[in-house]
Coordinates of N, CA and C in Angstrom, one line a residue:
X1 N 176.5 125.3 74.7 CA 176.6 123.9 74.3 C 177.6 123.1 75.2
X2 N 177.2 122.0 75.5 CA 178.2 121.0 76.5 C 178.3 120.4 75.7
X3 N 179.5 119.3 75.6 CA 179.9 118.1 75.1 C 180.6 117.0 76.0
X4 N 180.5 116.0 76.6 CA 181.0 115.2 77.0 C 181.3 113.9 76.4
X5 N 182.3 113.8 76.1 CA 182.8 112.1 75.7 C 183.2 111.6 76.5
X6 N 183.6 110.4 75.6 CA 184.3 109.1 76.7 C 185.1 109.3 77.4
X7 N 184.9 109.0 78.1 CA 185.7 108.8 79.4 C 187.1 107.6 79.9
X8 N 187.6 107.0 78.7 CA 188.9 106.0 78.9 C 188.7 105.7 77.4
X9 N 190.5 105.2 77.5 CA 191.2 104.8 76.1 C 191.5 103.5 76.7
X10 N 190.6 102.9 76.2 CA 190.7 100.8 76.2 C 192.1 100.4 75.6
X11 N 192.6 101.3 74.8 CA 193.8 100.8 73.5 C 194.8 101.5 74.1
X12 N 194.7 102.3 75.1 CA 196.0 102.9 75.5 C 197.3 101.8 76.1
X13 N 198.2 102.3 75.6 CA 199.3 100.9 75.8 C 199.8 101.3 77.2
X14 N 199.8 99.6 78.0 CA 199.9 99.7 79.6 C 201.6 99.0 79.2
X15 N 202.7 100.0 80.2 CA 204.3 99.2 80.3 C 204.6 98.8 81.3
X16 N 206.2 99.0 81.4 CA 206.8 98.7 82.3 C 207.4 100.4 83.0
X17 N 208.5 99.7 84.2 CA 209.3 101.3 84.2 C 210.5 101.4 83.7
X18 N 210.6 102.2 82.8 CA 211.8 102.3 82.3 C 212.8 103.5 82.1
X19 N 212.2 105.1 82.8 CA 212.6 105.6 83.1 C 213.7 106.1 83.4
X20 N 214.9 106.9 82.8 CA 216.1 107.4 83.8 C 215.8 109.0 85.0
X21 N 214.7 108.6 85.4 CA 214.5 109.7 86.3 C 214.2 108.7 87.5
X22 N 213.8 109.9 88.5 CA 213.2 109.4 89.8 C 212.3 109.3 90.3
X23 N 211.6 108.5 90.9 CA 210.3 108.5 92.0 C 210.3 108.8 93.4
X24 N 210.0 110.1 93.6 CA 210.4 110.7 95.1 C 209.4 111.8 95.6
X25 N 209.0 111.9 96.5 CA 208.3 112.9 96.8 C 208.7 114.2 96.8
X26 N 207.4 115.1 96.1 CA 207.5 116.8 95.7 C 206.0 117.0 96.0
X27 N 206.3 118.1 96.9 CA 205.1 118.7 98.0 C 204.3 117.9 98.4
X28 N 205.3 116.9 99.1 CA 204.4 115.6 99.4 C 203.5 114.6 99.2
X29 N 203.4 114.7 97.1 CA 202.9 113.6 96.3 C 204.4 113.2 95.6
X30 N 203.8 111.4 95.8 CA 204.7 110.6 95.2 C 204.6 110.7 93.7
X31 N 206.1 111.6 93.1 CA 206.1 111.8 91.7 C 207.4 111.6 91.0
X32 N 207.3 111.4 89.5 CA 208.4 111.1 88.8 C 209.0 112.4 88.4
X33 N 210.2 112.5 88.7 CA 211.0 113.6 88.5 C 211.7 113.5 87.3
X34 N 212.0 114.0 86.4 CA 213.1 114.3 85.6 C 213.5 115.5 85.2
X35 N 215.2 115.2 85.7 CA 215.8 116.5 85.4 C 216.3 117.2 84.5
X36 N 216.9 118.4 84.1 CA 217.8 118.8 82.9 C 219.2 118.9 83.5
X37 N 220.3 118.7 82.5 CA 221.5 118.6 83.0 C 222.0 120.0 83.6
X38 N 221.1 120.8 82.9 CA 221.9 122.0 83.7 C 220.3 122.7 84.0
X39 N 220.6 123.3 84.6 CA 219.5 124.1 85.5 C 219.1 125.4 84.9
X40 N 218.1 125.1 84.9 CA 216.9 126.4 84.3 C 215.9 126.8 84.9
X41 N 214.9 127.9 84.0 CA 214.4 128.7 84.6 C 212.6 128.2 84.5
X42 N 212.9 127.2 83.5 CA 211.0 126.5 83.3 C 211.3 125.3 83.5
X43 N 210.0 125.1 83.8 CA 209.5 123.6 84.3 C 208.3 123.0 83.8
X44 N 207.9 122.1 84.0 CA 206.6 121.1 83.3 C 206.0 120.4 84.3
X45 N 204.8 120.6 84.2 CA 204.3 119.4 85.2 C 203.1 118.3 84.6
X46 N 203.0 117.5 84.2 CA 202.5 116.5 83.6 C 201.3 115.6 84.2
X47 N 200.6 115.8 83.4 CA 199.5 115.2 83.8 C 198.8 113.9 82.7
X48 N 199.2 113.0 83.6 CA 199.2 111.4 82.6 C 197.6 111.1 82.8
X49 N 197.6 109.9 81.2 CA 196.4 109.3 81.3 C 196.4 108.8 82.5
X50 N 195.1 107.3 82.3 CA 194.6 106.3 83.5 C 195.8 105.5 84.2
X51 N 196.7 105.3 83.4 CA 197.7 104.4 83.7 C 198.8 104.8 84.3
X52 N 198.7 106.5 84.4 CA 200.0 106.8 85.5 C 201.3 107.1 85.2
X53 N 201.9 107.0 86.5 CA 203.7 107.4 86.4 C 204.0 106.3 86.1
X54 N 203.5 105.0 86.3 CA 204.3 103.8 85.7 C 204.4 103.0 84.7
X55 N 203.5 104.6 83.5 CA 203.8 104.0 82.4 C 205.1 104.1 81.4
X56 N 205.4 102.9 81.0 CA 206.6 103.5 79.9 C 206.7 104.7 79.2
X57 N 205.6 104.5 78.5 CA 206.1 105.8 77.7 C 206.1 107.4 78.5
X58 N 205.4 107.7 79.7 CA 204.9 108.6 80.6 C 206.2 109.1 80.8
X59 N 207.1 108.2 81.3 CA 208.3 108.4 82.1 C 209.3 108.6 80.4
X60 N 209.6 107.8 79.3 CA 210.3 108.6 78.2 C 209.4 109.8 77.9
X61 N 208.5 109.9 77.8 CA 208.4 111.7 77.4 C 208.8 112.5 78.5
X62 N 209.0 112.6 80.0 CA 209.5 113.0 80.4 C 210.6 113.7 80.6
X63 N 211.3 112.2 80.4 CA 212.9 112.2 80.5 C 213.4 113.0 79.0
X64 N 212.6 113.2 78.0 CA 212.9 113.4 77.0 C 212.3 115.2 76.7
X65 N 211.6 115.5 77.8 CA 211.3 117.1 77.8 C 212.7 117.6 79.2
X66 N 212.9 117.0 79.5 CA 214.0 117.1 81.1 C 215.2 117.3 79.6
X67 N 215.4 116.4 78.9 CA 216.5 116.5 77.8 C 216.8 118.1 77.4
X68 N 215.5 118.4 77.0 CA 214.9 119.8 76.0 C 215.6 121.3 77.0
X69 N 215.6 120.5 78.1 CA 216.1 121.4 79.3 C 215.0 122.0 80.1
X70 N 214.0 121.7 80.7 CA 212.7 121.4 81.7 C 212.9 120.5 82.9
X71 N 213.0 121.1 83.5 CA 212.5 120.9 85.1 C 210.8 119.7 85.0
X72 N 210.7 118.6 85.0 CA 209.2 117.9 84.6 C 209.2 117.2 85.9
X73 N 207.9 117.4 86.4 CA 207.2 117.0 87.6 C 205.9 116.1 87.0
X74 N 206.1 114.4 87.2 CA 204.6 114.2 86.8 C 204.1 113.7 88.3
X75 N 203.3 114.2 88.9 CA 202.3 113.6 90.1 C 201.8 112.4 89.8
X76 N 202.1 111.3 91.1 CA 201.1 110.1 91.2 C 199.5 110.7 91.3
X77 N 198.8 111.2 90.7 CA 197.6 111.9 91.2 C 196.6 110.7 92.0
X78 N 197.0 109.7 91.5 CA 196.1 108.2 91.9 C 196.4 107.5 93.2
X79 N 197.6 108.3 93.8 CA 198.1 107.5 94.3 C 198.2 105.4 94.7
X80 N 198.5 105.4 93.6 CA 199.0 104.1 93.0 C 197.9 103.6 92.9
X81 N 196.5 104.1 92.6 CA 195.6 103.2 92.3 C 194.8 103.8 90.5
X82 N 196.5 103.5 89.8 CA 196.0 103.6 88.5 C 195.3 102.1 87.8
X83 N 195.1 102.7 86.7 CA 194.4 101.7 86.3 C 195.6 100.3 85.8
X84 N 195.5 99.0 86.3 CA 196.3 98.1 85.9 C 196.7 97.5 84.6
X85 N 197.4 97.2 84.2 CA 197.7 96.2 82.9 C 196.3 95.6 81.8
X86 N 195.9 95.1 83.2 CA 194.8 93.7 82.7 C 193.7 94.3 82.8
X87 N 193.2 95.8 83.1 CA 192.4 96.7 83.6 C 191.5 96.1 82.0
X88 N 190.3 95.4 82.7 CA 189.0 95.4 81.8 C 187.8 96.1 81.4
X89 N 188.0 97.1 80.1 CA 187.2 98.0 80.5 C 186.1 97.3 80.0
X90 N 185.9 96.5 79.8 CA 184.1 95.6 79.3 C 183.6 95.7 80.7
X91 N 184.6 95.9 81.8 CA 183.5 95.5 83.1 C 183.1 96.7 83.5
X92 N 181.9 97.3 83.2 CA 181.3 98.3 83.2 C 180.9 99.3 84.9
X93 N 180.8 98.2 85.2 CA 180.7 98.1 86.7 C 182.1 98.9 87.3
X94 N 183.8 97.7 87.1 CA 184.6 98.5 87.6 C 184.9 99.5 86.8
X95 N 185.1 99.9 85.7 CA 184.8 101.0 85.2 C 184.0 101.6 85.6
X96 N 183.5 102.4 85.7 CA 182.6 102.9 86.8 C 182.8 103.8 87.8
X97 N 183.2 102.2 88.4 CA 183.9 102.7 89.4 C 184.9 103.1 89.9
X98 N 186.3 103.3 89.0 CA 187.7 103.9 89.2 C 187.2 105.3 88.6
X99 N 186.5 105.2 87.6 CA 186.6 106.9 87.1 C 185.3 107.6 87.7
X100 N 184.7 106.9 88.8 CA 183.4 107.9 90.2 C 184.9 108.5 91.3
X101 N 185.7 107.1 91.3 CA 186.6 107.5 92.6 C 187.8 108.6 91.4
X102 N 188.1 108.7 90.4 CA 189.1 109.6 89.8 C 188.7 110.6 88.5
X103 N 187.3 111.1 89.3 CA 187.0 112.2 88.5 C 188.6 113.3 87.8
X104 N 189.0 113.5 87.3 CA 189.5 114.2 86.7 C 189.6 115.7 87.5
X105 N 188.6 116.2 87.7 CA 188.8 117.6 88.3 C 189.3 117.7 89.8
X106 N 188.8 116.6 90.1 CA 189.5 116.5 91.9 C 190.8 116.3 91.9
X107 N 191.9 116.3 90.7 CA 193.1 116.0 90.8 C 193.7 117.8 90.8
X108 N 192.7 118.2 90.7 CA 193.4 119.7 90.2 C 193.9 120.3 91.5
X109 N 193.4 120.0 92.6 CA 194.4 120.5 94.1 C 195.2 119.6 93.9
X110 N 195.5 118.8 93.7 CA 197.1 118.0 94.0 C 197.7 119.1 93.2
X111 N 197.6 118.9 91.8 CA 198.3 119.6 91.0 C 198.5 121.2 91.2
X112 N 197.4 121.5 91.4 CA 197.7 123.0 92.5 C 199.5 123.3 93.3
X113 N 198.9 122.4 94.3 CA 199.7 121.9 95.7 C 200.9 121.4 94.8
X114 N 201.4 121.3 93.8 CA 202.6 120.7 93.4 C 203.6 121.6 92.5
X115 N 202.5 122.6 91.7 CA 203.1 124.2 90.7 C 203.5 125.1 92.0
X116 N 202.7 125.0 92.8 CA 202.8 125.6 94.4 C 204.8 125.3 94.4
X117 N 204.5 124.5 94.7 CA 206.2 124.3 94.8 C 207.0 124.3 94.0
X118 N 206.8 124.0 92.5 CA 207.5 124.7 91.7 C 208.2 126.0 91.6
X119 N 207.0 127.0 92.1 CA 207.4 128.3 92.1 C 208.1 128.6 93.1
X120 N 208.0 127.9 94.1 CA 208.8 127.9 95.2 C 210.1 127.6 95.3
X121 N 210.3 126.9 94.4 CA 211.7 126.2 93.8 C 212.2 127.0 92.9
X122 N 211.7 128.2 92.6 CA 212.4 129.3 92.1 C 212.1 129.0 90.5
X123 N 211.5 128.2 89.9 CA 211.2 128.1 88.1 C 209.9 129.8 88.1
X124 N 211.1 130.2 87.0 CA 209.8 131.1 87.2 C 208.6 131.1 86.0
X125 N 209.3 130.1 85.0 CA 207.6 129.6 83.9 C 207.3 127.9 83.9
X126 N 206.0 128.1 84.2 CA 205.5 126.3 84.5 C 204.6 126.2 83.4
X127 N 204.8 125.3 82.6 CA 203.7 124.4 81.9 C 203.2 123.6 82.2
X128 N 201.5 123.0 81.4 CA 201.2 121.8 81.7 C 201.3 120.9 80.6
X129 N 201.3 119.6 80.4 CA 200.7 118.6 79.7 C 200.5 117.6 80.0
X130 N 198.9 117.6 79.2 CA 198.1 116.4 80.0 C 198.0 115.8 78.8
X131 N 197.7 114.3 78.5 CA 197.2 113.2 77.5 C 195.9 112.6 78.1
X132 N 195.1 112.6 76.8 CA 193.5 111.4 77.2 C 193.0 112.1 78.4
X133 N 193.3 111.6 79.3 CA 192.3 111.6 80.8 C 192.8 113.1 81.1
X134 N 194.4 113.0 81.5 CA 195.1 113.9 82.0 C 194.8 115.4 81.3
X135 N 194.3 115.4 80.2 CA 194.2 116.6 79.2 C 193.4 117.7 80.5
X136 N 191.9 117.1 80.7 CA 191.0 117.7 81.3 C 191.9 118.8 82.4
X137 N 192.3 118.0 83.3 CA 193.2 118.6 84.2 C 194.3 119.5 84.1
X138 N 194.6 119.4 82.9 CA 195.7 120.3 82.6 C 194.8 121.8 81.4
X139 N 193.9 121.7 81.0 CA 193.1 122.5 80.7 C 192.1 123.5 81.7
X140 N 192.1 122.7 82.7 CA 191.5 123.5 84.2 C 192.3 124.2 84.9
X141 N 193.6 123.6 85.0 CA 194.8 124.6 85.2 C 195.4 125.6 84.4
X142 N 195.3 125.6 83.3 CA 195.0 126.7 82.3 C 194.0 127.9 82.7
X143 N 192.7 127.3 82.6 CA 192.1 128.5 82.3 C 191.9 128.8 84.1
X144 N 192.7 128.4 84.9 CA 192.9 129.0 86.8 C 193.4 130.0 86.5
X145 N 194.6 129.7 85.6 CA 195.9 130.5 84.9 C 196.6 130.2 86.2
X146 N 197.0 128.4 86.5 CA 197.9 128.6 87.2 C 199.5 128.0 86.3
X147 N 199.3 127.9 85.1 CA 200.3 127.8 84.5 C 200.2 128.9 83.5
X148 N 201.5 128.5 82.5 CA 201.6 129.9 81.9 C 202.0 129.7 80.2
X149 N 201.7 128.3 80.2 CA 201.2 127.6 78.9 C 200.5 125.9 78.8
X150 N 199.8 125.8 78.3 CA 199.7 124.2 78.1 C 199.7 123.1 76.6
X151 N 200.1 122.3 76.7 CA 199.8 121.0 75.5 C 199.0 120.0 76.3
X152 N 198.0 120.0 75.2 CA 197.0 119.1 75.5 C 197.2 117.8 74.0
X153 N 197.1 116.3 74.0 CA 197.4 115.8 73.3 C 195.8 115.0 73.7
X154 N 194.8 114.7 72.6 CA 193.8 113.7 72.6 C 192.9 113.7 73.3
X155 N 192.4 114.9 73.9 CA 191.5 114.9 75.4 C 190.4 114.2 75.2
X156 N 190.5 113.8 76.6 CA 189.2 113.2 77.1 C 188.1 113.8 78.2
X157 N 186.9 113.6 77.6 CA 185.7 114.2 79.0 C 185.8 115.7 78.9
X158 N 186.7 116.0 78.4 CA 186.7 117.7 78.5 C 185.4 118.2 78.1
X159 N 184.7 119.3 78.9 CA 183.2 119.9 78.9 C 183.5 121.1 78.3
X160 N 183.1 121.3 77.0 CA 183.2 122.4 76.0 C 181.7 123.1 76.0
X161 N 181.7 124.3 76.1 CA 182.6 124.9 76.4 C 183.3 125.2 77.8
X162 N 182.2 125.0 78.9 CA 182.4 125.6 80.1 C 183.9 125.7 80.9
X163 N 184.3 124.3 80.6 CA 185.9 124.1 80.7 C 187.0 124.3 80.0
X164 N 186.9 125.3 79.5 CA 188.0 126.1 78.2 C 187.3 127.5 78.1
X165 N 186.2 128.2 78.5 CA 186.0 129.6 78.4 C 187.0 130.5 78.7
X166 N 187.5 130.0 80.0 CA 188.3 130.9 81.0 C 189.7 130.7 80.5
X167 N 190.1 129.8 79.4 CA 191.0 129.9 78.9 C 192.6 131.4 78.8
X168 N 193.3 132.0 78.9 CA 193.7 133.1 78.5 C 195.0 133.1 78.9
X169 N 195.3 131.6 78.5 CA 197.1 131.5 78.0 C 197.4 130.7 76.8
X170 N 198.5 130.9 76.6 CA 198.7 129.7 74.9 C 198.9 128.7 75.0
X171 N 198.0 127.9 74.1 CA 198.4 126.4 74.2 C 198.2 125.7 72.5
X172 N 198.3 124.7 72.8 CA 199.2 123.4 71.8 C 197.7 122.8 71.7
X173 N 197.0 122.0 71.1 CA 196.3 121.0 70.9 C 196.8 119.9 70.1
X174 N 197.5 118.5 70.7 CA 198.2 117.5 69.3 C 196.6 116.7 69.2
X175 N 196.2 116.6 68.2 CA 195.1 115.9 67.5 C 195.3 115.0 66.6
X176 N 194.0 114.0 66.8 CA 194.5 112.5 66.0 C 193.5 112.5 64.6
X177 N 193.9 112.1 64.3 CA 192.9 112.2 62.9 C 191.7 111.3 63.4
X178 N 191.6 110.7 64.0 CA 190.8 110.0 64.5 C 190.6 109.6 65.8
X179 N 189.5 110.3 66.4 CA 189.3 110.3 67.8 C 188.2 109.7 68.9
X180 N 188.0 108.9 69.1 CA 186.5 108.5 70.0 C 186.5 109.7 71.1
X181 N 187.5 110.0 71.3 CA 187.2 110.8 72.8 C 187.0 112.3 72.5
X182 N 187.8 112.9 71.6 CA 187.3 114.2 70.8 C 187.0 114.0 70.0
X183 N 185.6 114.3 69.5 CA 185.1 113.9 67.9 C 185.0 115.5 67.1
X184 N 184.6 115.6 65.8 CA 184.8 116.0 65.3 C 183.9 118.0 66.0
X185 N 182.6 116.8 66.8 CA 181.9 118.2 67.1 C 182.5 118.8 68.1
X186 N 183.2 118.2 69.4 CA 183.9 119.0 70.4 C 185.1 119.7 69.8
X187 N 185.9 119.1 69.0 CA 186.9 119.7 68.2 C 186.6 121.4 67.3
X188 N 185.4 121.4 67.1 CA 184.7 122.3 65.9 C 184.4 123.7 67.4
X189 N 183.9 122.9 68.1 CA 183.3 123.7 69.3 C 184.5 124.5 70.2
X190 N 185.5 123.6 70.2 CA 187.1 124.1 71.4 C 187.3 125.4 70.5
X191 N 187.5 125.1 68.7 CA 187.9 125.8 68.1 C 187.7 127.4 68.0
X192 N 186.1 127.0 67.9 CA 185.2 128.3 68.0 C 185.3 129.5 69.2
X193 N 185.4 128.8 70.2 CA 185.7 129.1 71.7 C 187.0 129.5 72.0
X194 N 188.1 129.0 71.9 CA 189.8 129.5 71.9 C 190.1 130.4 70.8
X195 N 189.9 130.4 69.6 CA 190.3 130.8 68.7 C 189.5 132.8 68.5
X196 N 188.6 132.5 69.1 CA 187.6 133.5 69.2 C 188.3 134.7 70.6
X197 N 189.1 134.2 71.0 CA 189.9 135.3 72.4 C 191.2 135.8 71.4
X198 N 191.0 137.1 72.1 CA 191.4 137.9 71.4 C 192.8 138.2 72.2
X199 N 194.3 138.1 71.3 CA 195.2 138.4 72.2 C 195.3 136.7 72.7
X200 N 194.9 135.6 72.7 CA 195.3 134.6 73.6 C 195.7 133.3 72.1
X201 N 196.7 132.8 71.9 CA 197.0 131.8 71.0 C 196.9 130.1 71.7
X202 N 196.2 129.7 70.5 CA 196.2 128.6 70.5 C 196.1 127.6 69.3
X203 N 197.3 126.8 69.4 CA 197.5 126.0 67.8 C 196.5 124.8 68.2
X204 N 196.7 124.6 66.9 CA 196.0 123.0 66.9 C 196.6 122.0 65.7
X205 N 197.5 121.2 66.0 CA 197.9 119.9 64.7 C 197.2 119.2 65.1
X206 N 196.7 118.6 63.8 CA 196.6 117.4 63.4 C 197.3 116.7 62.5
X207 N 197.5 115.5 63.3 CA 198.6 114.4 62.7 C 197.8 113.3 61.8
X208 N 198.2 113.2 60.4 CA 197.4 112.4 59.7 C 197.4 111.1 60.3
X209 N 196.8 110.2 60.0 CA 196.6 108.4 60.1 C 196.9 108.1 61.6
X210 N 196.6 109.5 62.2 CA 196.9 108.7 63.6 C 195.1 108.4 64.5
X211 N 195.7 108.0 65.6 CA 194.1 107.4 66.3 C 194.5 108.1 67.5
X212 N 193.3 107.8 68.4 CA 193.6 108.5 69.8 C 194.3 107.9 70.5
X213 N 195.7 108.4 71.2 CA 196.7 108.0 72.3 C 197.4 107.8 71.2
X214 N 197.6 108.3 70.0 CA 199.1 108.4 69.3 C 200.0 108.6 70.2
X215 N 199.9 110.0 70.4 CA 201.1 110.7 71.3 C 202.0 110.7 72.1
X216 N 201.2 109.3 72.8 CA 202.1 108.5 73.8 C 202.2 106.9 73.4
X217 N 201.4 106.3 73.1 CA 201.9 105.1 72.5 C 201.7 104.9 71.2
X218 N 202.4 105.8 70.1 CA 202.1 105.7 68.3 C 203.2 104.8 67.9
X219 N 203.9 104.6 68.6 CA 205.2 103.5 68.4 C 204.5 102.3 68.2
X220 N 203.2 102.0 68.9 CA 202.5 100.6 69.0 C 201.9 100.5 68.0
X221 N 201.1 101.5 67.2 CA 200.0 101.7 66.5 C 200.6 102.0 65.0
X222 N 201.9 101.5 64.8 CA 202.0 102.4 63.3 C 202.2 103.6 63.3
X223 N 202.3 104.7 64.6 CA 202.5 105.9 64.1 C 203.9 106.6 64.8
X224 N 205.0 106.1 65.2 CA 205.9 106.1 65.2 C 206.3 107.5 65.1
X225 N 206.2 107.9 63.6 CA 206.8 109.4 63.5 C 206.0 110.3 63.6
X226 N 204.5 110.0 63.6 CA 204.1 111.0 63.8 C 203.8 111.3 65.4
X227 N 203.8 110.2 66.3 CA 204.4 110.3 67.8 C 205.3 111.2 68.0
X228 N 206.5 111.4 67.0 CA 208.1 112.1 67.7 C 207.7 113.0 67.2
X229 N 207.2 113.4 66.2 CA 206.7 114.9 65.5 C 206.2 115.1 66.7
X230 N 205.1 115.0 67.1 CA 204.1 115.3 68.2 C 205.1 115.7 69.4
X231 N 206.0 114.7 70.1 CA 206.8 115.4 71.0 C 207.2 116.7 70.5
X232 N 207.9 116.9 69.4 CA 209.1 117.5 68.8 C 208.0 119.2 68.8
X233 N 206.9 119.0 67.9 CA 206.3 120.0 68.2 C 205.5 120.4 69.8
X234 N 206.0 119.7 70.5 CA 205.5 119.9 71.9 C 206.7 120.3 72.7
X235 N 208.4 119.9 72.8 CA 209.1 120.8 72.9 C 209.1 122.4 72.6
X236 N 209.0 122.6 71.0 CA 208.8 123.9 70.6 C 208.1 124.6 70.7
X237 N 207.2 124.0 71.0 CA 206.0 125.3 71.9 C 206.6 125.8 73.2
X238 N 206.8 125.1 73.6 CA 207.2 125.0 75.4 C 208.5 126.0 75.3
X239 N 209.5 125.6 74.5 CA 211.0 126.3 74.4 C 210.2 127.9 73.5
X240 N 209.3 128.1 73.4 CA 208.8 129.7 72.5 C 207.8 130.2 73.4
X241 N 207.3 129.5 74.8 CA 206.2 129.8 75.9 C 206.8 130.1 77.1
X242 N 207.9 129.4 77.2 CA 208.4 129.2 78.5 C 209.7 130.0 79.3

């Protein structure tokens, strides 16, 4: 059985930069760095919705897993041609056309090319987390097994099963009580399929009264705590995987 959903979060909240990390090149993509004060042995590499490293909140969850003590790498994978502010998704046409030119899976050699150097950099456990768009990609890197756990928060487009069989490391799923982009059948279906590997864990929360892109912008939406829950249980996976 295949499932494909929507493909964009119209409601996802577009910022500013407000970040205390940096924007510098790592394995020669332009990406947002944040550090931990003291140096360790795991790392993160992040894979953002449509809107990028220059979104607000992209860059606080960051800086806020860099806190946790992670090494976090998010890749411009768009190189700067994320989706803008005023980005109209009624116009069907340019819609269309940014997610023909930013299929999701074609981001997976950048991100390749970027764990590439993590390991090089001497971390010797890498995670992923992707949100909405970014989930896909960080799920494909999973089941490469070129990470060695993932959090997936709200995915989008993800092809159940074909893209989660290969699955056979542990991951997180943060889920919204309510989802356009995962509905209740692809959710039933991931379940069936992850849960069914033997030897391989995989949680799944669900956070009540939340919508899809809680997890990064629930501060907008009313959901506030269950946003920082969602980090909070997204650190502690990571600090028990990593």
């Amino acid at each position: 059985m295949s499932i494909q959903v929507a493909e964009s979060c119209d409601n996802c909240f577009k910022g500013a930069i407000v970040g205390s990390g940096k924007v510098e090149k790592y394995a020669g993509v332009d990406s947002y760095i944040a550090r931990p004060t003291t140096q360790g042995k795991s790392a993160i590499v992040y894979s953002t919705d449509v809107f990028g490293v220059a979104l607000k909140q992209a860059q606080e969850i960051s800086d806020s897993l860099a806190a946790a003590g992670f090494f976090v790498v998010t890749p411009d994978v768009f190189s700067g041609d994320q989706m803008a502010p005023d980005f109209d998704f009624g116009n069907k046409e340019a819609t269309g056309k940014w997610f023909g030119n930013h299929d999701a899976k074609t981001k997976v050699a950048t991100f390749e090319k970027v764990i590439a150097q993590v390991r090089a950099d001497g971390y010797e456990k890498i995670g992923t987390l992707g949100y909405c768009y970014g989930a896909r990609a960080a799920l494909l890197l999973a089941g490469e097994k070129k990470v060695d756990a993932y959090v997936v928060g709200h995915p989008t487009a993800v092809r159940v099963p074909e893209e989660i069989d290969s699955i056979s490391v542990p991951g997180l799923f943060l889920l919204a009580e309510t989802d356009f982009a995962f509905n209740e059948e692809a959710e039933k279906k991931t379940k069936e399929v992850l849960t069914a590997k033997s030897g391989v864990e995989t949680q799944f929360i669900k956070y009540p009264g939340t919508q899809h892109g809680f997890a990064v912008r629930g501060d907008e939406h009313g959901a506030r705590d269950q946003k920082a829950k969602a980090l909070q249980d997204t650190i502690a996976f990571f600090k028990s995987k990593l």
